[in-house]
Amino acid sequence: MSLVRHKLNPELLENGIAAVKKGRPVALVLSRPRDLIHEVCQKLLLSDQQLRRMMVAMEKSMEKGLDRETASTAAVRMLPSYVCAVPNGTERGGFLALDLGGTNFRVLLIRLKEKEAEMTGKIFRVPENIMRGTGEALFDHIADCMAKFMQEHDLKDAQKLPLGFTFSFPCAQEGLTKGKLINWTKGFNASGVEGADVVTLLREACQRRRDIDIDVVALLNDTVGTLMACAFVENSCQIGVIVGTGTNACYMERFDRISKISDYVDEEGLVPEEMIINTEWGAFGDDGAMDFIRTEWDDVVDRQSINPGKQVFEKMISGMYMGEITRVVLEDLARQKLLFGGNFEAISRPHCFPTKYVSEIENELLEDEDRTFQKTFQILEDIGIETVSSNDCVNVAYVCSLGFRAAHLTAAGIAVLLNRMGKPFVTVGLDGSVYRFHPTYPKLLDEKIEQLVNKGLQYQLMLSEDGSGRGAALVAAVATRLKLEKLVAKLAASH
Ligand code: BGC
């Protein structure tokens, strides 16, 4: 295979790269197709006006999800978590945590000490045939991994540890330990789970094997775990966001605004002041509310997915789709003869351009002082594209940099929550592979929130250190602490 490497105009190249570094992607292309590529990709550049229009639509959708009358048809489901308090720092003890939400499943043993969480854990793969097989096989696999972990850590005979189960899919919870899966996302499709209580499925799988005994005290979404893990170290954390394989956010909502559960009272008969709401914002746009921003490329990615028409916002943002959108744009440009000399066959293979390539190519743009584009050449060569020119590399880097649309859409979502809460200072806990590993995403996100948030409101972004695991232990710990406090109060009252 022959790679054609043209000399680049260094001045133009540096100007373009400087713009990308500042988070202002411009057409970096240096030859004739420049304007054309710029024009074709224009629709991926969202103006603040479009983002603000989206924010209005998102808040409307959220209100629909909270309202008793309209909740059942809302695209953004706004699911109550039944978590009404964040950690107060006094939580102590040992907990088990299970974390299912992507291609991996984790079992963790967590010891909470003063402001610290000591963790030991093991990661197990969830093979694709299990992700898309039967629900029974999936939960048997989970129980099997747990049993292995408990044996390795000599926990089988130990006193039953309270367990927090982070299950990162939309669940209609009826309490802290009960939740029915509404629908699978992120490539999962195990049969017989949608509509079922996942805690019961977990307990039944453990009972089938008879060698492990569990005490599930909390079921939670990964966003809730992220919020709780950050709140453990920074009390002002009131929003949790994940931008990884999927995307979602949760936040502390005033209870009087959650009319769909207005008759809820806790075990003491008290009405909570606030409750964490799992927004499930990944489904925003499933009712067409994002159509004014979506492109034909988003449409292609959606149609090829296993859940067409679902998780519209997630498909424009998260790691599971970012590489694929980029690939679809590159394929389109190649078909229009604006890239790779019109050679489009290799880039037409679905999923041949994983999200990590987007990060790697952007990284090279930022770090490779000599502009050799060695990595980018290598990636394009690996995909099987022949006759790649240096110009193509610059253009591919430009298309990759348009992934900043994802950061701007997430920023708009976070700004909706900050503005809605209207609290003077809020910490936003964030986690997920895109937030962690994409080179420009965190900066672009921060800058855009700043522009979209109402005047007078302050916020800070905080990387959550393993929120899904730590958070599960913390929700379990808060539940256990509250239970104990109530028991003590009851005892005191009876004396
Ligand atoms: C799920 C959410 C989850 C998010 C991040 C989405 O696909 O629906 O429940 O929080 O992914 O993992």
mmCIF file of N, CA, C and O in Angstrom, residues 130-206:
data_model
loop_
_atom_site.group_PDB
_atom_site.id
_atom_site.type_symbol
_atom_site.label_atom_id
_atom_site.label_comp_id
_atom_site.label_asym_id
_atom_site.label_seq_id
_atom_site.Cartn_x
_atom_site.Cartn_y
_atom_site.Cartn_z
ATOM 1 N N ILE A 130 -23.558 -12.775 26.285
ATOM 2 C CA ILE A 130 -24.275 -12.631 27.574
ATOM 3 C C ILE A 130 -25.082 -11.328 27.565
ATOM 4 O O ILE A 130 -26.223 -11.282 28.035
ATOM 5 N N MET A 131 -24.480 -10.262 26.987
ATOM 6 C CA MET A 131 -25.200 -8.976 26.919
ATOM 7 C C MET A 131 -26.504 -9.116 26.150
ATOM 8 O O MET A 131 -27.475 -8.427 26.409
ATOM 9 N N ARG A 132 -26.479 -10.015 25.162
ATOM 10 C CA ARG A 132 -27.664 -10.114 24.279
ATOM 11 C C ARG A 132 -28.320 -11.487 24.351
ATOM 12 O O ARG A 132 -29.044 -11.884 23.445
ATOM 13 N N GLY A 133 -28.033 -12.232 25.426
ATOM 14 C CA GLY A 133 -28.644 -13.564 25.576
ATOM 15 C C GLY A 133 -29.906 -13.481 26.414
ATOM 16 O O GLY A 133 -30.703 -12.559 26.269
ATOM 17 N N THR A 134 -30.049 -14.392 27.365
ATOM 18 C CA THR A 134 -31.237 -14.323 28.235
ATOM 19 C C THR A 134 -30.878 -13.572 29.515
ATOM 20 O O THR A 134 -29.714 -13.548 29.932
ATOM 21 N N GLY A 135 -31.908 -13.016 30.152
ATOM 22 C CA GLY A 135 -31.708 -12.305 31.411
ATOM 23 C C GLY A 135 -31.153 -13.248 32.473
ATOM 24 O O GLY A 135 -30.287 -12.880 33.270
ATOM 25 N N GLU A 136 -31.637 -14.480 32.450
ATOM 26 C CA GLU A 136 -31.198 -15.448 33.456
ATOM 27 C C GLU A 136 -29.687 -15.683 33.322
ATOM 28 O O GLU A 136 -28.959 -15.677 34.312
ATOM 29 N N ALA A 137 -29.235 -15.853 32.089
ATOM 30 C CA ALA A 137 -27.794 -16.081 31.870
ATOM 31 C C ALA A 137 -26.986 -14.860 32.320
ATOM 32 O O ALA A 137 -25.905 -15.006 32.914
ATOM 33 N N LEU A 138 -27.529 -13.667 32.079
ATOM 34 C CA LEU A 138 -26.814 -12.448 32.489
ATOM 35 C C LEU A 138 -26.674 -12.397 34.011
ATOM 36 O O LEU A 138 -25.574 -12.171 34.542
ATOM 37 N N PHE A 139 -27.779 -12.617 34.722
ATOM 38 C CA PHE A 139 -27.703 -12.523 36.185
ATOM 39 C C PHE A 139 -26.949 -13.707 36.788
ATOM 40 O O PHE A 139 -26.301 -13.558 37.823
ATOM 41 N N ASP A 140 -26.974 -14.869 36.123
ATOM 42 C CA ASP A 140 -26.143 -15.989 36.588
ATOM 43 C C ASP A 140 -24.668 -15.621 36.457
ATOM 44 O O ASP A 140 -23.848 -15.938 37.322
ATOM 45 N N HIS A 141 -24.342 -14.931 35.377
ATOM 46 C CA HIS A 141 -22.958 -14.509 35.154
ATOM 47 C C HIS A 141 -22.542 -13.535 36.271
ATOM 48 O O HIS A 141 -21.449 -13.653 36.846
ATOM 49 N N ILE A 142 -23.436 -12.612 36.610
ATOM 50 C CA ILE A 142 -23.143 -11.639 37.673
ATOM 51 C C ILE A 142 -22.913 -12.372 39.000
ATOM 52 O O ILE A 142 -21.935 -12.112 39.720
ATOM 53 N N ALA A 143 -23.810 -13.303 39.300
ATOM 54 C CA ALA A 143 -23.689 -14.039 40.568
ATOM 55 C C ALA A 143 -22.402 -14.868 40.579
ATOM 56 O O ALA A 143 -21.722 -14.973 41.611
ATOM 57 N N ASP A 144 -22.055 -15.419 39.428
ATOM 58 C CA ASP A 144 -20.852 -16.225 39.319
ATOM 59 C C ASP A 144 -19.603 -15.368 39.609
ATOM 60 O O ASP A 144 -18.703 -15.768 40.363
ATOM 61 N N CYS A 145 -19.567 -14.174 39.015
ATOM 62 C CA CYS A 145 -18.429 -13.268 39.245
ATOM 63 C C CYS A 145 -18.355 -12.889 40.723
ATOM 64 O O CYS A 145 -17.271 -12.844 41.324
ATOM 65 N N MET A 146 -19.533 -12.637 41.316
ATOM 66 C CA MET A 146 -19.558 -12.274 42.746
ATOM 67 C C MET A 146 -19.006 -13.402 43.608
ATOM 68 O O MET A 146 -18.213 -13.180 44.522
ATOM 69 N N ALA A 147 -19.454 -14.617 43.290
ATOM 70 C CA ALA A 147 -19.018 -15.775 44.085
ATOM 71 C C ALA A 147 -17.501 -15.915 43.996
ATOM 72 O O ALA A 147 -16.826 -16.147 45.015
ATOM 73 N N LYS A 148 -16.970 -15.738 42.792
ATOM 74 C CA LYS A 148 -15.506 -15.848 42.605
ATOM 75 C C LYS A 148 -14.802 -14.802 43.469
ATOM 76 O O LYS A 148 -13.830 -15.092 44.164
ATOM 77 N N PHE A 149 -15.304 -13.588 43.411
ATOM 78 C CA PHE A 149 -14.682 -12.491 44.162
ATOM 79 C C PHE A 149 -14.746 -12.760 45.668
ATOM 80 O O PHE A 149 -13.764 -12.586 46.388
ATOM 81 N N MET A 150 -15.915 -13.241 46.113
ATOM 82 C CA MET A 150 -16.075 -13.462 47.553
ATOM 83 C C MET A 150 -15.176 -14.588 48.041
ATOM 84 O O MET A 150 -14.654 -14.546 49.146
ATOM 85 N N GLN A 151 -15.003 -15.571 47.176
ATOM 86 C CA GLN A 151 -14.113 -16.671 47.544
ATOM 87 C C GLN A 151 -12.669 -16.157 47.621
ATOM 88 O O GLN A 151 -11.982 -16.398 48.615
ATOM 89 N N GLU A 152 -12.267 -15.435 46.602
ATOM 90 C CA GLU A 152 -10.892 -14.911 46.581
ATOM 91 C C GLU A 152 -10.602 -14.027 47.779
ATOM 92 O O GLU A 152 -9.474 -13.922 48.243
ATOM 93 N N HIS A 153 -11.617 -13.327 48.275
ATOM 94 C CA HIS A 153 -11.393 -12.402 49.389
ATOM 95 C C HIS A 153 -11.900 -12.953 50.709
ATOM 96 O O HIS A 153 -12.074 -12.214 51.669
ATOM 97 N N ASP A 154 -12.144 -14.245 50.691
ATOM 98 C CA ASP A 154 -12.522 -14.904 51.925
ATOM 99 C C ASP A 154 -13.759 -14.266 52.567
ATOM 100 O O ASP A 154 -13.788 -14.050 53.778
ATOM 101 N N LEU A 155 -14.733 -13.953 51.736
ATOM 102 C CA LEU A 155 -15.891 -13.224 52.262
ATOM 103 C C LEU A 155 -17.117 -14.107 52.405
ATOM 104 O O LEU A 155 -18.137 -13.679 52.936
ATOM 105 N N LYS A 156 -17.005 -15.343 51.908
ATOM 106 C CA LYS A 156 -18.222 -16.161 51.841
ATOM 107 C C LYS A 156 -18.841 -16.406 53.203
ATOM 108 O O LYS A 156 -20.056 -16.405 53.354
ATOM 109 N N ASP A 157 -17.982 -16.598 54.199
ATOM 110 C CA ASP A 157 -18.539 -16.907 55.510
ATOM 111 C C ASP A 157 -18.651 -15.671 56.380
ATOM 112 O O ASP A 157 -19.152 -15.732 57.498
ATOM 113 N N ALA A 158 -18.127 -14.570 55.848
ATOM 114 C CA ALA A 158 -18.188 -13.343 56.654
ATOM 115 C C ALA A 158 -19.632 -12.894 56.797
ATOM 116 O O ALA A 158 -20.496 -13.279 56.019
ATOM 117 N N GLN A 159 -19.851 -12.091 57.779
ATOM 118 C CA GLN A 159 -21.200 -11.565 58.009
ATOM 119 C C GLN A 159 -21.687 -10.886 56.717
ATOM 120 O O GLN A 159 -20.907 -10.324 55.965
ATOM 121 N N LYS A 160 -22.957 -11.015 56.447
ATOM 122 C CA LYS A 160 -23.505 -10.451 55.205
ATOM 123 C C LYS A 160 -23.232 -8.961 55.127
ATOM 124 O O LYS A 160 -23.676 -8.204 55.972
ATOM 125 N N LEU A 161 -22.487 -8.552 54.121
ATOM 126 C CA LEU A 161 -22.191 -7.116 54.018
ATOM 127 C C LEU A 161 -23.311 -6.413 53.258
ATOM 128 O O LEU A 161 -23.833 -6.958 52.290
ATOM 129 N N PRO A 162 -23.649 -5.173 53.665
ATOM 130 C CA PRO A 162 -24.643 -4.445 52.890
ATOM 131 C C PRO A 162 -24.127 -4.216 51.470
ATOM 132 O O PRO A 162 -22.946 -3.915 51.279
ATOM 133 N N LEU A 163 -24.996 -4.368 50.504
ATOM 134 C CA LEU A 163 -24.563 -4.296 49.105
ATOM 135 C C LEU A 163 -25.274 -3.153 48.356
ATOM 136 O O LEU A 163 -26.485 -2.982 48.474
ATOM 137 N N GLY A 164 -24.481 -2.395 47.624
ATOM 138 C CA GLY A 164 -25.036 -1.364 46.740
ATOM 139 C C GLY A 164 -24.893 -1.845 45.307
ATOM 140 O O GLY A 164 -23.823 -2.302 44.907
ATOM 141 N N PHE A 165 -25.959 -1.770 44.534
ATOM 142 C CA PHE A 165 -25.948 -2.293 43.171
ATOM 143 C C PHE A 165 -26.091 -1.128 42.192
ATOM 144 O O PHE A 165 -27.145 -0.524 42.066
ATOM 145 N N THR A 166 -24.984 -0.785 41.530
ATOM 146 C CA THR A 166 -25.048 0.262 40.506
ATOM 147 C C THR A 166 -25.432 -0.405 39.197
ATOM 148 O O THR A 166 -24.681 -1.205 38.638
ATOM 149 N N PHE A 167 -26.612 -0.065 38.729
ATOM 150 C CA PHE A 167 -27.157 -0.664 37.515
ATOM 151 C C PHE A 167 -27.448 0.504 36.575
ATOM 152 O O PHE A 167 -28.410 1.242 36.765
ATOM 153 N N SER A 168 -26.593 0.694 35.577
ATOM 154 C CA SER A 168 -26.608 1.964 34.841
ATOM 155 C C SER A 168 -27.473 1.934 33.595
ATOM 156 O O SER A 168 -26.991 2.114 32.462
ATOM 157 N N PHE A 169 -28.718 1.686 33.825
ATOM 158 C CA PHE A 169 -29.734 1.680 32.775
ATOM 159 C C PHE A 169 -30.990 2.308 33.373
ATOM 160 O O PHE A 169 -31.124 2.345 34.594
ATOM 161 N N PRO A 170 -31.909 2.781 32.512
ATOM 162 C CA PRO A 170 -33.095 3.436 33.081
ATOM 163 C C PRO A 170 -33.977 2.479 33.881
ATOM 164 O O PRO A 170 -34.462 1.491 33.340
ATOM 165 N N CYS A 171 -34.144 2.774 35.147
ATOM 166 C CA CYS A 171 -34.943 1.914 36.016
ATOM 167 C C CYS A 171 -36.029 2.723 36.704
ATOM 168 O O CYS A 171 -35.739 3.755 37.306
ATOM 169 N N ALA A 172 -37.255 2.238 36.635
ATOM 170 C CA ALA A 172 -38.351 2.896 37.364
ATOM 171 C C ALA A 172 -38.311 2.365 38.786
ATOM 172 O O ALA A 172 -38.727 1.236 39.035
ATOM 173 N N GLN A 173 -37.767 3.173 39.703
ATOM 174 C CA GLN A 173 -37.612 2.697 41.080
ATOM 175 C C GLN A 173 -38.880 2.974 41.880
ATOM 176 O O GLN A 173 -39.544 3.989 41.690
ATOM 177 N N GLU A 174 -39.195 2.031 42.747
ATOM 178 C CA GLU A 174 -40.341 2.245 43.641
ATOM 179 C C GLU A 174 -39.835 2.465 45.049
ATOM 180 O O GLU A 174 -40.596 2.625 45.981
ATOM 181 N N GLY A 175 -38.570 2.389 45.230
ATOM 182 C CA GLY A 175 -37.935 2.566 46.523
ATOM 183 C C GLY A 175 -36.452 2.362 46.295
ATOM 184 O O GLY A 175 -36.014 2.150 45.158
ATOM 185 N N LEU A 176 -35.703 2.375 47.398
ATOM 186 C CA LEU A 176 -34.250 2.284 47.261
ATOM 187 C C LEU A 176 -33.786 0.895 46.808
ATOM 188 O O LEU A 176 -32.703 0.740 46.262
ATOM 189 N N THR A 177 -34.616 -0.129 47.036
ATOM 190 C CA THR A 177 -34.141 -1.486 46.737
ATOM 191 C C THR A 177 -35.013 -2.191 45.703
ATOM 192 O O THR A 177 -35.036 -3.411 45.626
ATOM 193 N N LYS A 178 -35.719 -1.416 44.925
ATOM 194 C CA LYS A 178 -36.602 -2.025 43.939
ATOM 195 C C LYS A 178 -36.645 -1.157 42.692
ATOM 196 O O LYS A 178 -36.874 0.047 42.797
ATOM 197 N N GLY A 179 -36.407 -1.752 41.529
ATOM 198 C CA GLY A 179 -36.445 -0.954 40.307
ATOM 199 C C GLY A 179 -36.628 -1.815 39.082
ATOM 200 O O GLY A 179 -35.920 -2.807 38.890
ATOM 201 N N LYS A 180 -37.605 -1.433 38.272
ATOM 202 C CA LYS A 180 -37.864 -2.201 37.042
ATOM 203 C C LYS A 180 -37.106 -1.566 35.886
ATOM 204 O O LYS A 180 -37.211 -0.346 35.672
ATOM 205 N N LEU A 181 -36.402 -2.397 35.138
ATOM 206 C CA LEU A 181 -35.702 -1.882 33.952
ATOM 207 C C LEU A 181 -36.747 -1.419 32.937
ATOM 208 O O LEU A 181 -37.654 -2.177 32.583
ATOM 209 N N ILE A 182 -36.618 -0.177 32.481
ATOM 210 C CA ILE A 182 -37.576 0.332 31.489
ATOM 211 C C ILE A 182 -37.180 -0.160 30.102
ATOM 212 O O ILE A 182 -37.966 -0.744 29.386
ATOM 213 N N ASN A 183 -35.946 0.092 29.738
ATOM 214 C CA ASN A 183 -35.436 -0.467 28.483
ATOM 215 C C ASN A 183 -33.911 -0.494 28.529
ATOM 216 O O ASN A 183 -33.291 0.296 29.232
ATOM 217 N N TRP A 184 -33.346 -1.431 27.811
ATOM 218 C CA TRP A 184 -31.888 -1.523 27.744
ATOM 219 C C TRP A 184 -31.334 -0.373 26.897
ATOM 220 O O TRP A 184 -32.038 0.156 26.033
ATOM 221 N N THR A 185 -30.086 -0.025 27.138
ATOM 222 C CA THR A 185 -29.371 0.935 26.289
ATOM 223 C C THR A 185 -27.958 0.367 26.079
ATOM 224 O O THR A 185 -27.648 -0.722 26.567
ATOM 225 N N LYS A 186 -27.123 1.110 25.382
ATOM 226 C CA LYS A 186 -25.691 0.833 25.233
ATOM 227 C C LYS A 186 -25.369 -0.582 24.730
ATOM 228 O O LYS A 186 -24.422 -1.211 25.204
ATOM 229 N N GLY A 187 -26.181 -1.106 23.845
ATOM 230 C CA GLY A 187 -25.846 -2.391 23.227
ATOM 231 C C GLY A 187 -26.301 -3.612 24.012
ATOM 232 O O GLY A 187 -26.141 -4.740 23.555
ATOM 233 N N PHE A 188 -26.870 -3.425 25.203
ATOM 234 C CA PHE A 188 -27.412 -4.572 25.949
ATOM 235 C C PHE A 188 -28.791 -4.918 25.382
ATOM 236 O O PHE A 188 -29.527 -4.040 24.942
ATOM 237 N N ASN A 189 -29.114 -6.196 25.423
ATOM 238 C CA ASN A 189 -30.447 -6.581 24.961
ATOM 239 C C ASN A 189 -30.868 -7.926 25.551
ATOM 240 O O ASN A 189 -31.538 -8.713 24.891
ATOM 241 N N ALA A 190 -30.476 -8.214 26.787
ATOM 242 C CA ALA A 190 -30.793 -9.520 27.378
ATOM 243 C C ALA A 190 -32.312 -9.645 27.558
ATOM 244 O O ALA A 190 -32.960 -8.731 28.053
ATOM 245 N N SER A 191 -32.821 -10.792 27.163
ATOM 246 C CA SER A 191 -34.287 -10.959 27.144
ATOM 247 C C SER A 191 -34.854 -11.153 28.554
ATOM 248 O O SER A 191 -34.170 -11.636 29.456
ATOM 249 N N GLY A 192 -36.095 -10.764 28.721
ATOM 250 C CA GLY A 192 -36.816 -11.018 29.966
ATOM 251 C C GLY A 192 -36.444 -10.094 31.111
ATOM 252 O O GLY A 192 -36.844 -10.333 32.255
ATOM 253 N N VAL A 193 -35.675 -9.068 30.856
ATOM 254 C CA VAL A 193 -35.280 -8.160 31.949
ATOM 255 C C VAL A 193 -36.114 -6.876 31.910
ATOM 256 O O VAL A 193 -36.504 -6.355 32.955
ATOM 257 N N GLU A 194 -36.409 -6.386 30.692
ATOM 258 C CA GLU A 194 -37.212 -5.160 30.603
ATOM 259 C C GLU A 194 -38.552 -5.425 31.294
ATOM 260 O O GLU A 194 -39.208 -6.434 31.041
ATOM 261 N N GLY A 195 -38.910 -4.534 32.182
ATOM 262 C CA GLY A 195 -40.174 -4.682 32.913
ATOM 263 C C GLY A 195 -40.015 -5.456 34.215
ATOM 264 O O GLY A 195 -40.941 -5.529 35.020
ATOM 265 N N ALA A 196 -38.847 -6.062 34.451
ATOM 266 C CA ALA A 196 -38.665 -6.857 35.674
ATOM 267 C C ALA A 196 -37.846 -6.080 36.706
ATOM 268 O O ALA A 196 -37.065 -5.189 36.353
ATOM 269 N N ASP A 197 -38.030 -6.444 37.983
ATOM 270 C CA ASP A 197 -37.253 -5.811 39.057
ATOM 271 C C ASP A 197 -35.855 -6.441 39.078
ATOM 272 O O ASP A 197 -35.704 -7.646 39.314
ATOM 273 N N VAL A 198 -34.851 -5.621 38.854
ATOM 274 C CA VAL A 198 -33.498 -6.175 38.694
ATOM 275 C C VAL A 198 -32.905 -6.659 40.019
ATOM 276 O O VAL A 198 -32.048 -7.538 40.035
ATOM 277 N N VAL A 199 -33.387 -6.117 41.132
ATOM 278 C CA VAL A 199 -32.886 -6.593 42.431
ATOM 279 C C VAL A 199 -33.402 -8.020 42.665
ATOM 280 O O VAL A 199 -32.665 -8.901 43.127
ATOM 281 N N THR A 200 -34.666 -8.260 42.306
ATOM 282 C CA THR A 200 -35.214 -9.616 42.438
ATOM 283 C C THR A 200 -34.428 -10.574 41.529
ATOM 284 O O THR A 200 -34.068 -11.679 41.953
ATOM 285 N N LEU A 201 -34.134 -10.150 40.312
ATOM 286 C CA LEU A 201 -33.381 -11.022 39.399
ATOM 287 C C LEU A 201 -32.010 -11.370 39.979
ATOM 288 O O LEU A 201 -31.539 -12.495 39.866
ATOM 289 N N LEU A 202 -31.398 -10.383 40.635
ATOM 290 C CA LEU A 202 -30.083 -10.613 41.251
ATOM 291 C C LEU A 202 -30.208 -11.594 42.425
ATOM 292 O O LEU A 202 -29.430 -12.548 42.536
ATOM 293 N N ARG A 203 -31.200 -11.346 43.275
ATOM 294 C CA ARG A 203 -31.388 -12.238 44.435
ATOM 295 C C ARG A 203 -31.668 -13.661 43.971
ATOM 296 O O ARG A 203 -31.105 -14.622 44.496
ATOM 297 N N GLU A 204 -32.526 -13.797 42.941
ATOM 298 C CA GLU A 204 -32.867 -15.138 42.456
ATOM 299 C C GLU A 204 -31.640 -15.855 41.905
ATOM 300 O O GLU A 204 -31.457 -17.044 42.136
ATOM 301 N N ALA A 205 -30.787 -15.099 41.211
ATOM 302 C CA ALA A 205 -29.576 -15.730 40.656
ATOM 303 C C ALA A 205 -28.676 -16.225 41.794
ATOM 304 O O ALA A 205 -28.065 -17.287 41.703
ATOM 305 N N CYS A 206 -28.607 -15.450 42.886
ATOM 306 C CA CYS A 206 -27.781 -15.870 44.032
ATOM 307 C C CYS A 206 -28.401 -17.098 44.692
ATOM 308 O O CYS A 206 -27.689 -18.028 45.086
#
